[in-house]
Coordinates of C-alpha atoms in Angstrom, one line a residue:
M162 CA -22.4 -20.2 -2.9
A163 CA -18.9 -19.2 -1.5
N164 CA -18.8 -16.6 1.2
L165 CA -16.1 -14.0 0.4
N166 CA -16.3 -12.1 3.7
V167 CA -13.0 -11.4 5.4
E168 CA -11.7 -9.4 8.4
F169 CA -8.8 -6.9 8.1
M170 CA -7.5 -4.8 11.0
G171 CA -10.8 -5.6 12.8
L172 CA -12.8 -4.2 9.8
K173 CA -15.5 -6.4 8.3
L174 CA -15.0 -6.5 4.5
R175 CA -17.4 -8.1 2.0
N176 CA -14.4 -9.5 0.1
P177 CA -10.6 -9.4 0.2
I178 CA -10.1 -6.9 -2.7
I179 CA -9.1 -3.4 -1.5
V180 CA -8.5 -0.6 -4.0
G181 CA -5.1 0.8 -3.1
A182 CA -4.2 4.4 -2.7
C183 CA -4.7 6.2 -6.1
T184 CA -6.7 8.9 -7.8
L185 CA -9.5 6.4 -8.7
S186 CA -11.0 7.0 -5.2
A187 CA -10.2 10.7 -5.0
T188 CA -13.7 11.9 -5.8
V189 CA -17.1 10.9 -4.5
E190 CA -18.1 9.7 -8.0
G191 CA -15.0 7.5 -8.4
A192 CA -15.3 6.0 -4.9
K193 CA -19.0 5.2 -5.5
E194 CA -18.1 3.5 -8.8
L195 CA -15.5 1.4 -7.0
E196 CA -18.0 0.5 -4.3
L197 CA -20.6 -0.5 -6.9
A198 CA -18.0 -2.6 -8.8
G199 CA -17.6 -4.7 -5.6
A200 CA -14.5 -3.3 -3.8
G201 CA -14.2 -4.5 -0.2
A202 CA -12.6 -1.3 0.9
I203 CA -10.8 1.7 -0.6
V204 CA -7.6 3.4 0.4
Y205 CA -8.0 7.1 -0.3
K206 CA -5.1 8.7 -2.2
S207 CA -2.0 9.4 -0.1
L208 CA -1.4 12.6 1.8
F209 CA 2.3 13.4 1.3
E210 CA 4.1 15.9 3.5
E211 CA 6.3 17.1 0.7
Q212 CA 3.2 18.0 -1.3
I213 CA 1.8 20.1 1.5
Q214 CA 5.2 21.9 1.9
M215 CA 5.4 22.7 -1.8
E216 CA 1.8 24.0 -1.8
R217 CA 2.6 26.2 1.1
A218 CA 5.8 27.5 -0.6
Q219 CA 3.8 28.2 -3.8
L220 CA 1.2 30.1 -1.8
D221 CA 3.9 32.2 -0.1
D222 CA 5.3 33.1 -3.5
E223 CA 1.8 34.1 -4.7
M224 CA 1.2 36.2 -1.6
D225 CA 4.6 37.9 -2.0
T226 CA 3.6 39.0 -5.5
Y227 CA 0.8 41.1 -4.1
S228 CA 2.5 42.2 -0.9
E229 CA 4.0 45.4 -2.4
R230 CA 1.1 46.5 -4.6
N231 CA -0.9 48.4 -2.0
A232 CA -2.2 48.1 1.5
E233 CA -5.7 47.2 0.4
M234 CA -4.5 44.1 -1.5
V235 CA -2.4 43.0 1.4
S236 CA -5.6 42.9 3.5
I237 CA -7.3 40.7 0.9
F238 CA -4.6 38.1 1.2
P239 CA -3.8 37.9 4.9
T240 CA -1.0 35.6 6.2
L241 CA -2.5 32.1 6.8
E242 CA -1.7 28.5 6.6
H243 CA -2.3 26.9 3.2
A244 CA -5.2 24.5 3.2
G245 CA -3.0 21.6 2.0
P246 CA -4.0 19.0 4.6
T247 CA -7.4 20.7 5.2
E248 CA -8.4 20.5 1.5
H249 CA -7.3 16.9 1.4
I250 CA -9.2 16.0 4.5
L251 CA -12.4 17.8 3.4
K252 CA -12.4 15.8 0.2
L253 CA -11.7 12.6 2.2
I254 CA -14.6 13.3 4.5
D255 CA -16.9 13.8 1.5
V256 CA -15.9 10.4 0.1
K257 CA -16.3 8.7 3.5
K258 CA -19.9 10.1 3.9
N259 CA -20.9 8.9 0.5
V260 CA -19.8 5.2 0.6
S261 CA -20.7 2.4 2.9
I262 CA -17.6 0.3 2.5
P263 CA -14.6 1.0 4.8
V264 CA -12.4 4.0 3.8
I265 CA -8.7 3.9 4.8
A266 CA -6.6 7.0 4.7
S267 CA -3.0 6.9 3.5
L268 CA -0.2 9.0 4.9
N269 CA 3.5 9.6 4.0
C270 CA 5.5 12.0 6.2
V271 CA 9.1 13.0 6.6
Y272 CA 9.3 14.2 10.2
D273 CA 8.2 12.5 13.4
V274 CA 6.0 15.5 14.5
T275 CA 4.1 15.6 11.3
W276 CA 3.4 11.8 11.4
F277 CA 1.7 12.4 14.7
D278 CA -0.1 15.6 13.7
Y279 CA -1.5 14.5 10.3
A280 CA -2.3 11.0 11.5
K281 CA -4.5 12.5 14.3
Q282 CA -6.2 14.8 11.8
L283 CA -7.0 11.9 9.5
E284 CA -8.4 9.9 12.4
D285 CA -10.6 12.9 13.4
A286 CA -11.9 13.0 9.8
G287 CA -13.7 9.7 10.6
V288 CA -11.8 7.2 8.5
D289 CA -12.0 3.5 9.5
A290 CA -8.2 3.0 9.5
L291 CA -4.9 4.4 8.4
E292 CA -2.2 3.2 6.1
L293 CA 1.2 4.6 6.9
N294 CA 3.4 4.6 3.8
F295 CA 7.0 4.2 5.1
Y296 CA 8.5 4.8 1.7
S297 CA 11.5 7.1 2.1
M298 CA 15.1 7.2 0.9
P299 CA 17.9 7.5 3.4
T300 CA 19.8 10.8 2.7
S301 CA 22.7 10.4 5.0
I302 CA 25.5 8.0 4.2
D303 CA 26.4 7.8 7.9
K304 CA 23.0 6.6 9.2
T305 CA 22.9 2.9 9.9
A306 CA 20.1 0.4 9.0
A307 CA 19.5 -0.1 12.7
E308 CA 19.1 3.7 13.3
I309 CA 16.6 3.9 10.4
E310 CA 14.5 1.0 11.7
E311 CA 14.6 2.4 15.3
E312 CA 13.1 5.7 14.1
K313 CA 10.2 3.9 12.4
V314 CA 9.6 1.6 15.4
K315 CA 9.4 4.7 17.7
I316 CA 6.8 6.3 15.3
V317 CA 4.7 3.2 15.5
M318 CA 4.9 3.0 19.3
T319 CA 3.9 6.6 19.6
L320 CA 1.0 6.3 17.1
K321 CA -0.3 3.2 18.9
K322 CA -0.6 5.3 22.1
R323 CA -2.2 8.3 20.4
L324 CA -4.6 6.7 17.9
K325 CA -7.8 4.9 18.5
I326 CA -8.3 3.4 15.0
P327 CA -6.1 0.6 13.6
F328 CA -3.3 1.4 11.2
S329 CA -1.2 -0.7 8.7
I330 CA 2.4 -0.1 7.6
K331 CA 3.1 -0.1 3.9
L332 CA 6.7 -1.2 3.4
S333 CA 9.4 -1.5 0.7
P334 CA 11.4 -4.8 0.7
Y335 CA 14.7 -3.0 1.0
Y336 CA 15.5 -3.6 4.7
T337 CA 18.5 -5.6 5.9
N338 CA 16.2 -8.2 7.4
T339 CA 12.6 -7.5 6.3
M340 CA 11.1 -10.2 8.5
N341 CA 12.9 -8.9 11.6
F342 CA 11.8 -5.3 10.9
V343 CA 8.2 -6.4 10.4
S344 CA 8.4 -8.3 13.7
Q345 CA 9.6 -5.2 15.5
L346 CA 6.8 -3.0 14.0
D347 CA 4.3 -5.8 14.9
K348 CA 5.4 -5.8 18.6
A349 CA 5.3 -1.9 18.6
G350 CA 1.6 -2.1 17.8
A351 CA 1.0 -2.0 14.0
S352 CA -2.3 -3.6 13.1
A353 CA -1.3 -4.9 9.6
F354 CA 1.4 -4.9 6.9
V355 CA 1.1 -4.1 3.2
L356 CA 3.7 -5.9 1.2
F357 CA 5.2 -4.2 -0.9
N358 CA 5.4 -0.6 -2.0
R359 CA 5.7 0.1 -5.7
L360 CA 8.7 2.5 -5.9
F361 CA 9.2 5.1 -8.5
Q362 CA 12.8 5.0 -9.8
P363 CA 14.7 7.7 -11.5
E364 CA 15.0 7.8 -15.3
I365 CA 17.0 10.0 -17.6
N366 CA 16.2 11.4 -21.1
I367 CA 19.6 11.1 -22.8
D368 CA 18.7 13.5 -25.6
K369 CA 17.7 16.3 -23.2
E370 CA 20.1 15.2 -20.5
S371 CA 17.5 15.6 -17.9
H372 CA 15.5 13.5 -15.5
I373 CA 12.0 12.4 -16.4
T374 CA 9.1 11.0 -14.4
R375 CA 6.8 8.4 -16.0
F376 CA 3.6 7.0 -14.7
N377 CA 4.5 3.3 -14.8
L378 CA 1.9 0.8 -13.9
S379 CA 2.9 -2.4 -12.2
Q380 CA 3.1 -5.5 -14.4
K381 CA 1.5 -8.9 -13.9
G382 CA 3.7 -11.0 -11.7
D383 CA 5.3 -8.1 -9.8
F384 CA 3.5 -9.5 -6.6
K385 CA 5.8 -12.5 -6.3
L386 CA 8.3 -10.9 -3.9
G387 CA 5.3 -9.9 -1.7
L388 CA 4.0 -13.5 -2.0
R389 CA 7.2 -14.8 -0.6
Y390 CA 7.2 -12.6 2.5
V391 CA 3.5 -13.1 3.1
G392 CA 4.1 -16.8 3.0
L393 CA 7.0 -16.4 5.4
L394 CA 5.2 -14.2 7.9
H395 CA 1.8 -15.9 8.0
N396 CA 1.0 -17.0 11.6
K397 CA 4.4 -15.6 12.9
I398 CA 3.2 -12.1 13.7
K399 CA 0.0 -10.8 15.3
G400 CA -0.7 -8.2 12.5
A401 CA -2.7 -8.9 9.4
L402 CA -1.1 -9.2 5.9
C403 CA -2.0 -7.5 2.7
G404 CA -0.4 -8.5 -0.6
T405 CA 0.0 -5.8 -3.3
N406 CA 1.9 -4.6 -6.4
G407 CA 1.0 -6.4 -9.6
I408 CA -2.2 -8.2 -8.5
Y409 CA -4.1 -8.5 -11.8
T410 CA -6.2 -11.7 -11.9
H411 CA -8.2 -13.9 -9.7
E412 CA -5.3 -16.4 -9.9
D413 CA -3.0 -13.7 -8.4
V414 CA -5.6 -13.0 -5.6
I415 CA -5.8 -16.8 -4.8
Q416 CA -2.1 -17.2 -4.7
M417 CA -1.8 -14.4 -2.2
L418 CA -4.6 -15.9 -0.1
L419 CA -3.0 -19.4 -0.2
S420 CA 0.3 -17.9 1.0
G421 CA -1.4 -16.3 4.0
A422 CA -2.6 -12.8 3.0
D423 CA -5.8 -11.6 4.6
V424 CA -6.5 -9.2 1.7
V425 CA -5.0 -7.9 -1.4
Q426 CA -4.7 -4.4 -3.0
M427 CA -5.3 -3.7 -6.6
V428 CA -4.6 -0.5 -8.5
S429 CA -2.9 -1.0 -11.9
A430 CA -5.3 -3.7 -13.0
I431 CA -8.2 -1.3 -12.4
Y432 CA -6.6 1.5 -14.3
K433 CA -6.1 -0.8 -17.3
N434 CA -9.5 -2.5 -17.1
E435 CA -11.9 0.0 -15.5
P436 CA -13.5 -0.4 -12.0
S437 CA -16.0 -3.0 -13.3
Y438 CA -13.1 -5.4 -13.6
I439 CA -13.3 -5.9 -9.8
A440 CA -16.6 -7.7 -10.2
E441 CA -15.1 -10.0 -12.8
V442 CA -12.2 -11.0 -10.6
L443 CA -14.6 -11.6 -7.7
D444 CA -16.9 -13.8 -9.8
E445 CA -13.9 -15.9 -10.9
L446 CA -12.6 -16.2 -7.3
E447 CA -16.1 -17.4 -6.2
S448 CA -16.2 -19.9 -9.0
W449 CA -12.8 -21.3 -8.0
M450 CA -13.9 -21.6 -4.4
D451 CA -17.1 -23.4 -5.5
A452 CA -15.1 -25.8 -7.7
K453 CA -12.8 -26.6 -4.8
G454 CA -15.6 -26.9 -2.3
Y455 CA -14.5 -24.0 -0.1
K456 CA -17.3 -22.2 1.7
T457 CA -15.1 -19.5 3.2
I458 CA -11.7 -17.9 2.5
S459 CA -10.5 -18.9 6.0
E460 CA -10.7 -22.6 4.9
F461 CA -7.7 -22.2 2.5
R462 CA -6.0 -18.9 3.6
G463 CA -2.4 -19.7 4.5
K464 CA -2.7 -23.3 3.3
L465 CA 0.6 -22.9 1.4
S466 CA 2.4 -20.7 3.9
D467 CA 5.8 -21.5 5.3
N468 CA 4.2 -22.1 8.7
E469 CA 1.8 -24.8 7.2
L470 CA 4.3 -26.5 4.9
K471 CA 6.7 -26.9 7.8
S472 CA 9.3 -29.3 6.3
S473 CA 9.4 -27.5 3.0
D474 CA 11.9 -24.8 2.1
I475 CA 10.0 -23.5 -0.9
Y476 CA 10.1 -19.9 0.4
Y477 CA 13.9 -20.1 0.8
R478 CA 16.3 -21.7 -1.8
A479 CA 14.3 -24.6 -3.0
Q480 CA 13.3 -23.1 -6.4
Y481 CA 16.8 -21.9 -7.0
L482 CA 18.3 -25.3 -6.3
D483 CA 15.7 -27.0 -8.4
F484 CA 16.6 -24.9 -11.4
L485 CA 20.3 -25.5 -10.9
L486 CA 19.8 -29.3 -10.7
K487 CA 17.2 -29.8 -13.5
P488 CA 17.0 -26.7 -15.7
E489 CA 15.9 -28.6 -18.9
E490 CA 13.0 -30.2 -17.1
I491 CA 11.7 -26.9 -15.8
I492 CA 12.2 -25.0 -19.1
N493 CA 10.3 -27.7 -20.9
K494 CA 7.5 -27.6 -18.4
Y495 CA 7.4 -23.7 -18.3
P496 CA 8.7 -22.5 -21.7
M497 CA 10.3 -19.1 -21.7
R498 CA 8.2 -16.4 -23.1

Protein backbone atom coordinates (compact mmCIF):
# COMPACT_ATOMS: atom_id res chain seq x y z
CA MET A 1 0.00 0.00 0.00
CA ALA A 2 1.48 3.36 -1.08
CA ASN A 3 2.24 5.97 1.58
CA LEU A 4 0.90 9.38 0.50
CA ASN A 5 2.40 11.37 3.39
CA VAL A 6 4.29 14.53 2.42
CA GLU A 7 5.89 17.54 4.11
CA PHE A 8 5.14 21.14 3.14
CA MET A 9 6.67 24.16 4.90
CA GLY A 10 7.56 21.87 7.78
CA LEU A 11 3.94 20.70 8.11
CA LYS A 12 3.23 16.98 8.06
CA LEU A 13 0.40 16.28 5.60
CA ARG A 14 -1.35 12.95 5.10
CA ASN A 15 -1.32 13.51 1.32
CA PRO A 16 -0.30 16.19 -1.21
CA ILE A 17 -3.78 17.60 -1.95
CA ILE A 18 -4.48 20.98 -0.37
CA VAL A 19 -7.80 22.72 -0.86
CA GLY A 20 -6.91 26.23 -2.02
CA ALA A 21 -8.40 29.46 -0.65
CA CYS A 22 -12.14 29.52 -1.35
CA THR A 23 -15.57 29.58 0.29
CA LEU A 24 -15.62 25.77 0.58
CA SER A 25 -13.66 25.99 3.83
CA ALA A 26 -15.25 29.20 5.10
CA THR A 27 -17.50 27.38 7.59
CA VAL A 28 -16.85 24.70 10.17
CA GLU A 29 -19.21 22.36 8.33
CA GLY A 30 -17.47 22.92 5.00
CA ALA A 31 -14.00 22.49 6.48
CA LYS A 32 -14.98 19.27 8.24
CA GLU A 33 -16.46 17.91 5.03
CA LEU A 34 -13.17 18.61 3.21
CA GLU A 35 -11.24 16.93 6.00
CA LEU A 36 -13.51 13.88 5.87
CA ALA A 37 -13.09 13.71 2.10
CA GLY A 38 -9.33 13.37 2.59
CA ALA A 39 -7.83 16.84 2.10
CA GLY A 40 -4.25 17.02 3.36
CA ALA A 41 -4.72 20.65 4.43
CA ILE A 42 -6.97 23.61 3.72
CA VAL A 43 -6.30 27.23 2.91
CA TYR A 44 -8.96 29.38 4.56
CA LYS A 45 -10.56 31.96 2.27
CA SER A 46 -8.43 35.06 1.67
CA LEU A 47 -8.49 38.16 3.82
CA PHE A 48 -8.37 41.07 1.36
CA GLU A 49 -7.44 44.52 2.58
CA GLU A 50 -9.81 46.18 0.06
CA GLN A 51 -12.73 44.19 1.49
CA ILE A 52 -11.95 45.46 4.98
CA GLN A 53 -11.70 49.06 3.76
CA MET A 54 -15.02 48.81 1.90
CA GLU A 55 -16.72 47.32 4.96
CA ARG A 56 -15.38 50.14 7.10
CA ALA A 57 -16.61 52.72 4.60
CA GLN A 58 -20.04 51.07 4.53
CA LEU A 59 -20.22 51.12 8.31
CA ASP A 60 -19.24 54.81 8.37
CA ASP A 61 -22.10 55.55 5.97
CA GLU A 62 -24.56 53.60 8.11
CA MET A 63 -23.42 55.39 11.25
CA ASP A 64 -23.73 58.78 9.53
CA THR A 65 -27.36 57.94 8.76
CA TYR A 66 -28.12 57.87 12.47
CA SER A 67 -25.77 60.62 13.62
CA GLU A 68 -28.26 63.46 13.18
CA ARG A 69 -31.41 61.77 14.51
CA ASN A 70 -30.96 62.30 18.22
CA ALA A 71 -28.34 62.10 20.92
CA GLU A 72 -29.66 58.84 22.30
CA MET A 73 -29.19 57.03 18.99
CA VAL A 74 -25.67 58.39 18.64
CA SER A 75 -24.83 56.70 21.93
CA ILE A 76 -26.19 53.40 20.59
CA PHE A 77 -23.77 53.50 17.66
CA PRO A 78 -20.46 54.76 19.10
CA THR A 79 -17.47 55.39 16.86
CA LEU A 80 -15.54 52.12 16.55
CA GLU A 81 -13.44 50.12 14.15
CA HIS A 82 -15.46 47.79 11.97
CA ALA A 83 -14.93 44.15 12.81
CA GLY A 84 -13.76 43.30 9.26
CA PRO A 85 -10.53 41.47 10.18
CA THR A 86 -11.91 40.53 13.60
CA GLU A 87 -14.96 38.80 12.14
CA HIS A 88 -12.79 36.99 9.59
CA ILE A 89 -10.33 35.86 12.25
CA LEU A 90 -13.04 34.67 14.65
CA LYS A 91 -14.49 32.43 11.94
CA LEU A 92 -10.99 31.23 11.07
CA ILE A 93 -10.33 30.33 14.71
CA ASP A 94 -13.59 28.38 14.81
CA VAL A 95 -12.58 26.37 11.75
CA LYS A 96 -9.09 25.73 13.14
CA LYS A 97 -10.53 24.40 16.41
CA ASN A 98 -12.82 21.95 14.64
CA VAL A 99 -10.47 20.20 12.21
CA SER A 100 -7.32 18.20 12.81
CA ILE A 101 -5.62 18.82 9.44
CA PRO A 102 -3.37 21.90 9.00
CA VAL A 103 -5.14 25.19 8.34
CA ILE A 104 -3.35 27.85 6.31
CA ALA A 105 -4.56 31.47 6.36
CA SER A 106 -4.50 33.49 3.12
CA LEU A 107 -3.76 37.22 3.02
CA ASN A 108 -3.77 39.86 0.28
CA CYS A 109 -2.84 43.43 1.21
CA VAL A 110 -2.04 46.71 -0.50
CA TYR A 111 0.18 48.60 1.95
CA ASP A 112 3.31 47.39 3.72
CA VAL A 113 2.04 48.24 7.20
CA THR A 114 -1.15 46.23 6.73
CA TRP A 115 0.80 43.19 5.51
CA PHE A 116 2.66 43.21 8.79
CA ASP A 117 -0.37 43.97 10.98
CA TYR A 118 -2.80 41.43 9.51
CA ALA A 119 -0.14 38.72 9.11
CA LYS A 120 0.60 38.97 12.83
CA GLN A 121 -3.12 38.87 13.70
CA LEU A 122 -3.56 35.73 11.59
CA GLU A 123 -0.53 34.11 13.23
CA ASP A 124 -1.95 34.93 16.67
CA ALA A 125 -5.19 33.20 15.63
CA GLY A 126 -3.28 29.92 15.79
CA VAL A 127 -3.08 28.93 12.12
CA ASP A 128 -0.36 26.52 11.02
CA ALA A 129 1.00 28.71 8.23
CA LEU A 130 0.24 31.71 6.02
CA GLU A 131 -0.19 32.09 2.28
CA LEU A 132 0.65 35.60 1.10
CA ASN A 133 -1.24 36.33 -2.09
CA PHE A 134 0.95 38.80 -4.01
CA TYR A 135 -1.66 39.42 -6.70
CA SER A 136 -1.76 43.15 -7.42
CA MET A 137 -1.84 45.35 -10.50
CA PRO A 138 0.75 48.11 -10.89
CA THR A 139 -1.09 51.44 -11.01
CA SER A 140 1.82 53.71 -11.91
CA ILE A 141 3.20 53.78 -15.43
CA ASP A 142 6.47 55.14 -14.04
CA LYS A 143 7.22 52.32 -11.60
CA THR A 144 9.78 49.85 -12.91
CA ALA A 145 9.70 46.06 -12.63
CA ALA A 146 12.74 46.19 -10.34
CA GLU A 147 10.98 48.62 -7.98
CA ILE A 148 7.89 46.40 -7.78
CA GLU A 149 9.99 43.33 -7.00
CA GLU A 150 12.09 45.18 -4.44
CA GLU A 151 8.94 46.19 -2.52
CA LYS A 152 7.79 42.57 -2.33
CA VAL A 153 11.21 41.30 -1.28
CA LYS A 154 11.30 43.83 1.57
CA ILE A 155 7.87 42.66 2.75
CA VAL A 156 9.09 39.06 2.86
CA MET A 157 12.28 40.02 4.71
CA THR A 158 10.30 41.92 7.35
CA LEU A 159 7.71 39.16 7.79
CA LYS A 160 10.48 36.58 8.16
CA LYS A 161 11.75 38.56 11.15
CA ARG A 162 8.32 39.14 12.71
CA LEU A 163 6.56 35.79 12.22
CA LYS A 164 7.22 32.47 13.89
CA ILE A 165 5.11 30.35 11.54
CA PRO A 166 6.08 29.49 7.95
CA PHE A 167 4.56 31.36 5.01
CA SER A 168 4.25 30.73 1.30
CA ILE A 169 4.06 33.25 -1.54
CA LYS A 170 1.32 32.87 -4.15
CA LEU A 171 2.49 34.49 -7.36
CA SER A 172 1.28 35.38 -10.82
CA PRO A 173 3.57 34.47 -13.73
CA TYR A 174 3.73 38.07 -14.96
CA TYR A 175 7.17 39.10 -13.80
CA THR A 176 10.05 40.02 -16.08
CA ASN A 177 12.02 36.97 -14.92
CA THR A 178 9.83 34.84 -12.69
CA MET A 179 12.62 32.46 -11.72
CA ASN A 180 14.87 35.30 -10.60
CA PHE A 181 12.07 36.89 -8.58
CA VAL A 182 11.27 33.57 -6.89
CA SER A 183 14.97 33.19 -6.09
CA GLN A 184 15.02 36.66 -4.48
CA LEU A 185 11.96 35.85 -2.36
CA ASP A 186 13.46 32.48 -1.46
CA LYS A 187 16.65 34.12 -0.17
CA ALA A 188 14.53 36.71 1.69
CA GLY A 189 12.97 33.92 3.75
CA ALA A 190 9.79 32.64 2.07
CA SER A 191 9.04 29.03 3.03
CA ALA A 192 7.26 28.00 -0.18
CA PHE A 193 5.83 29.18 -3.48
CA VAL A 194 2.36 28.58 -4.95
CA LEU A 195 2.46 28.66 -8.75
CA PHE A 196 0.34 30.28 -10.09
CA ASN A 197 -2.47 32.63 -9.16
CA ARG A 198 -5.72 32.46 -11.08
CA LEU A 199 -6.34 36.05 -12.12
CA PHE A 200 -9.75 37.58 -12.74
CA GLN A 201 -9.70 39.61 -15.94
CA PRO A 202 -12.05 42.45 -16.95
CA GLU A 203 -15.01 41.70 -19.21
CA ILE A 204 -17.50 44.05 -20.85
CA ASN A 205 -21.21 43.64 -21.59
CA ILE A 206 -21.47 45.30 -25.00
CA ASP A 207 -25.27 45.72 -24.78
CA LYS A 208 -25.23 47.54 -21.44
CA GLU A 209 -21.79 49.03 -22.14
CA SER A 210 -20.64 48.21 -18.65
CA HIS A 211 -18.09 45.97 -16.97
CA ILE A 212 -19.23 42.64 -15.59
CA THR A 213 -17.67 40.16 -13.19
CA ARG A 214 -18.10 36.43 -13.70
CA PHE A 215 -17.16 33.54 -11.44
CA ASN A 216 -15.03 31.63 -13.92
CA LEU A 217 -13.60 28.34 -12.74
CA SER A 218 -10.24 27.18 -14.02
CA GLN A 219 -10.21 24.67 -16.84
CA LYS A 220 -8.42 21.35 -17.06
CA GLY A 221 -4.93 21.93 -18.38
CA ASP A 222 -4.55 25.44 -16.98
CA PHE A 223 -1.82 24.10 -14.67
CA LYS A 224 0.73 23.65 -17.46
CA LEU A 225 2.44 27.02 -17.04
CA GLY A 226 2.85 26.25 -13.35
CA LEU A 227 4.15 22.80 -14.30
CA ARG A 228 6.90 24.39 -16.38
CA TYR A 229 8.10 26.66 -13.57
CA VAL A 230 7.85 23.97 -10.92
CA GLY A 231 10.01 21.79 -13.14
CA LEU A 232 12.50 24.61 -13.63
CA LEU A 233 12.72 25.52 -9.94
CA HIS A 234 12.86 22.08 -8.33
CA ASN A 235 16.07 21.68 -6.28
CA LYS A 236 17.23 25.18 -7.29
CA ILE A 237 15.68 26.99 -4.32
CA LYS A 238 15.28 26.17 -0.63
CA GLY A 239 11.53 26.78 -0.51
CA ALA A 240 8.89 24.15 -1.20
CA LEU A 241 6.75 24.21 -4.35
CA CYS A 242 2.99 23.97 -4.76
CA GLY A 243 1.34 23.61 -8.16
CA THR A 244 -2.13 25.04 -8.65
CA ASN A 245 -4.69 26.41 -11.13
CA GLY A 246 -6.54 23.78 -13.11
CA ILE A 247 -5.59 20.64 -11.16
CA TYR A 248 -8.52 18.32 -11.92
CA THR A 249 -7.46 14.67 -11.99
CA HIS A 250 -4.96 12.28 -10.44
CA GLU A 251 -3.01 12.54 -13.72
CA ASP A 252 -2.68 16.30 -13.15
CA VAL A 253 -1.51 15.71 -9.58
CA ILE A 254 1.06 13.13 -10.72
CA GLN A 255 2.38 15.42 -13.45
CA MET A 256 2.97 18.16 -10.89
CA LEU A 257 4.70 15.78 -8.49
CA LEU A 258 6.92 14.38 -11.25
CA SER A 259 7.95 17.91 -12.19
CA GLY A 260 8.98 18.59 -8.59
CA ALA A 261 5.97 19.94 -6.68
CA ASP A 262 5.74 19.05 -3.00
CA VAL A 263 1.96 19.50 -3.01
CA VAL A 264 -0.87 20.75 -5.20
CA GLN A 265 -3.92 22.91 -4.59
CA MET A 266 -7.37 22.06 -5.91
CA VAL A 267 -10.44 24.32 -5.96
CA SER A 268 -12.41 24.33 -9.22
CA ALA A 269 -12.45 20.53 -9.47
CA ILE A 270 -14.02 20.35 -6.01
CA TYR A 271 -16.62 23.00 -6.86
CA LYS A 272 -17.60 20.98 -9.92
CA ASN A 273 -17.47 17.51 -8.33
CA GLU A 274 -18.19 18.03 -4.60
CA PRO A 275 -15.64 17.49 -1.76
CA SER A 276 -15.98 13.70 -1.98
CA TYR A 277 -14.09 13.93 -5.28
CA ILE A 278 -10.86 14.36 -3.30
CA ALA A 279 -11.08 10.75 -2.10
CA GLU A 280 -11.49 9.55 -5.68
CA VAL A 281 -8.36 11.40 -6.83
CA LEU A 282 -6.37 10.04 -3.87
CA ASP A 283 -7.49 6.47 -4.59
CA GLU A 284 -6.35 6.80 -8.20
CA LEU A 285 -3.03 8.34 -7.14
CA GLU A 286 -2.46 5.44 -4.77
CA SER A 287 -3.35 2.90 -7.45
CA TRP A 288 -0.89 4.51 -9.89
CA MET A 289 1.88 4.40 -7.28
CA ASP A 290 1.13 0.74 -6.50
CA ALA A 291 1.22 -0.13 -10.20
CA LYS A 292 4.56 1.64 -10.60
CA GLY A 293 6.01 0.12 -7.44
CA TYR A 294 6.42 3.43 -5.61
CA LYS A 295 6.10 3.18 -1.83
CA THR A 296 6.37 6.92 -1.15
CA ILE A 297 5.90 10.13 -3.13
CA SER A 298 9.51 11.13 -2.51
CA GLU A 299 10.60 8.20 -4.70
CA PHE A 300 9.31 9.91 -7.85
CA ARG A 301 8.87 13.56 -6.91
CA GLY A 302 10.98 15.70 -9.23
CA LYS A 303 11.95 12.72 -11.40
CA LEU A 304 11.09 14.75 -14.52
CA SER A 305 12.30 18.15 -13.32
CA ASP A 306 14.82 20.21 -15.25
CA ASN A 307 17.40 19.51 -12.55
CA GLU A 308 17.04 15.73 -12.96
CA LEU A 309 16.81 15.63 -16.77
CA LYS A 310 20.04 17.69 -16.99
CA SER A 311 20.84 17.44 -20.72
CA SER A 312 17.23 17.93 -21.81
CA ASP A 313 15.79 21.29 -22.78
CA ILE A 314 12.16 20.17 -22.54
CA TYR A 315 11.27 23.06 -20.19
CA TYR A 316 12.70 25.62 -22.61
CA ARG A 317 12.15 25.51 -26.41
CA ALA A 318 12.23 21.78 -27.19
CA GLN A 319 8.47 21.32 -27.64
CA TYR A 320 8.22 24.43 -29.80
CA LEU A 321 11.05 23.27 -32.05
CA ASP A 322 9.62 19.75 -32.24
CA PHE A 323 6.34 21.13 -33.54
CA LEU A 324 8.08 23.32 -36.11
CA LEU A 325 10.17 20.41 -37.41
CA LYS A 326 7.55 17.64 -37.44
CA PRO A 327 4.03 19.09 -37.07
CA GLU A 328 2.26 16.30 -38.99
CA GLU A 329 3.74 13.59 -36.76
CA ILE A 330 2.67 15.39 -33.59
CA ILE A 331 -0.83 16.20 -34.89
CA ASN A 332 -1.36 12.57 -35.86
CA LYS A 333 -0.16 11.39 -32.45
CA TYR A 334 -2.24 13.96 -30.54
CA PRO A 335 -5.26 14.88 -32.73
CA MET A 336 -6.67 18.36 -32.29
CA ARG A 337 -9.86 18.44 -30.26
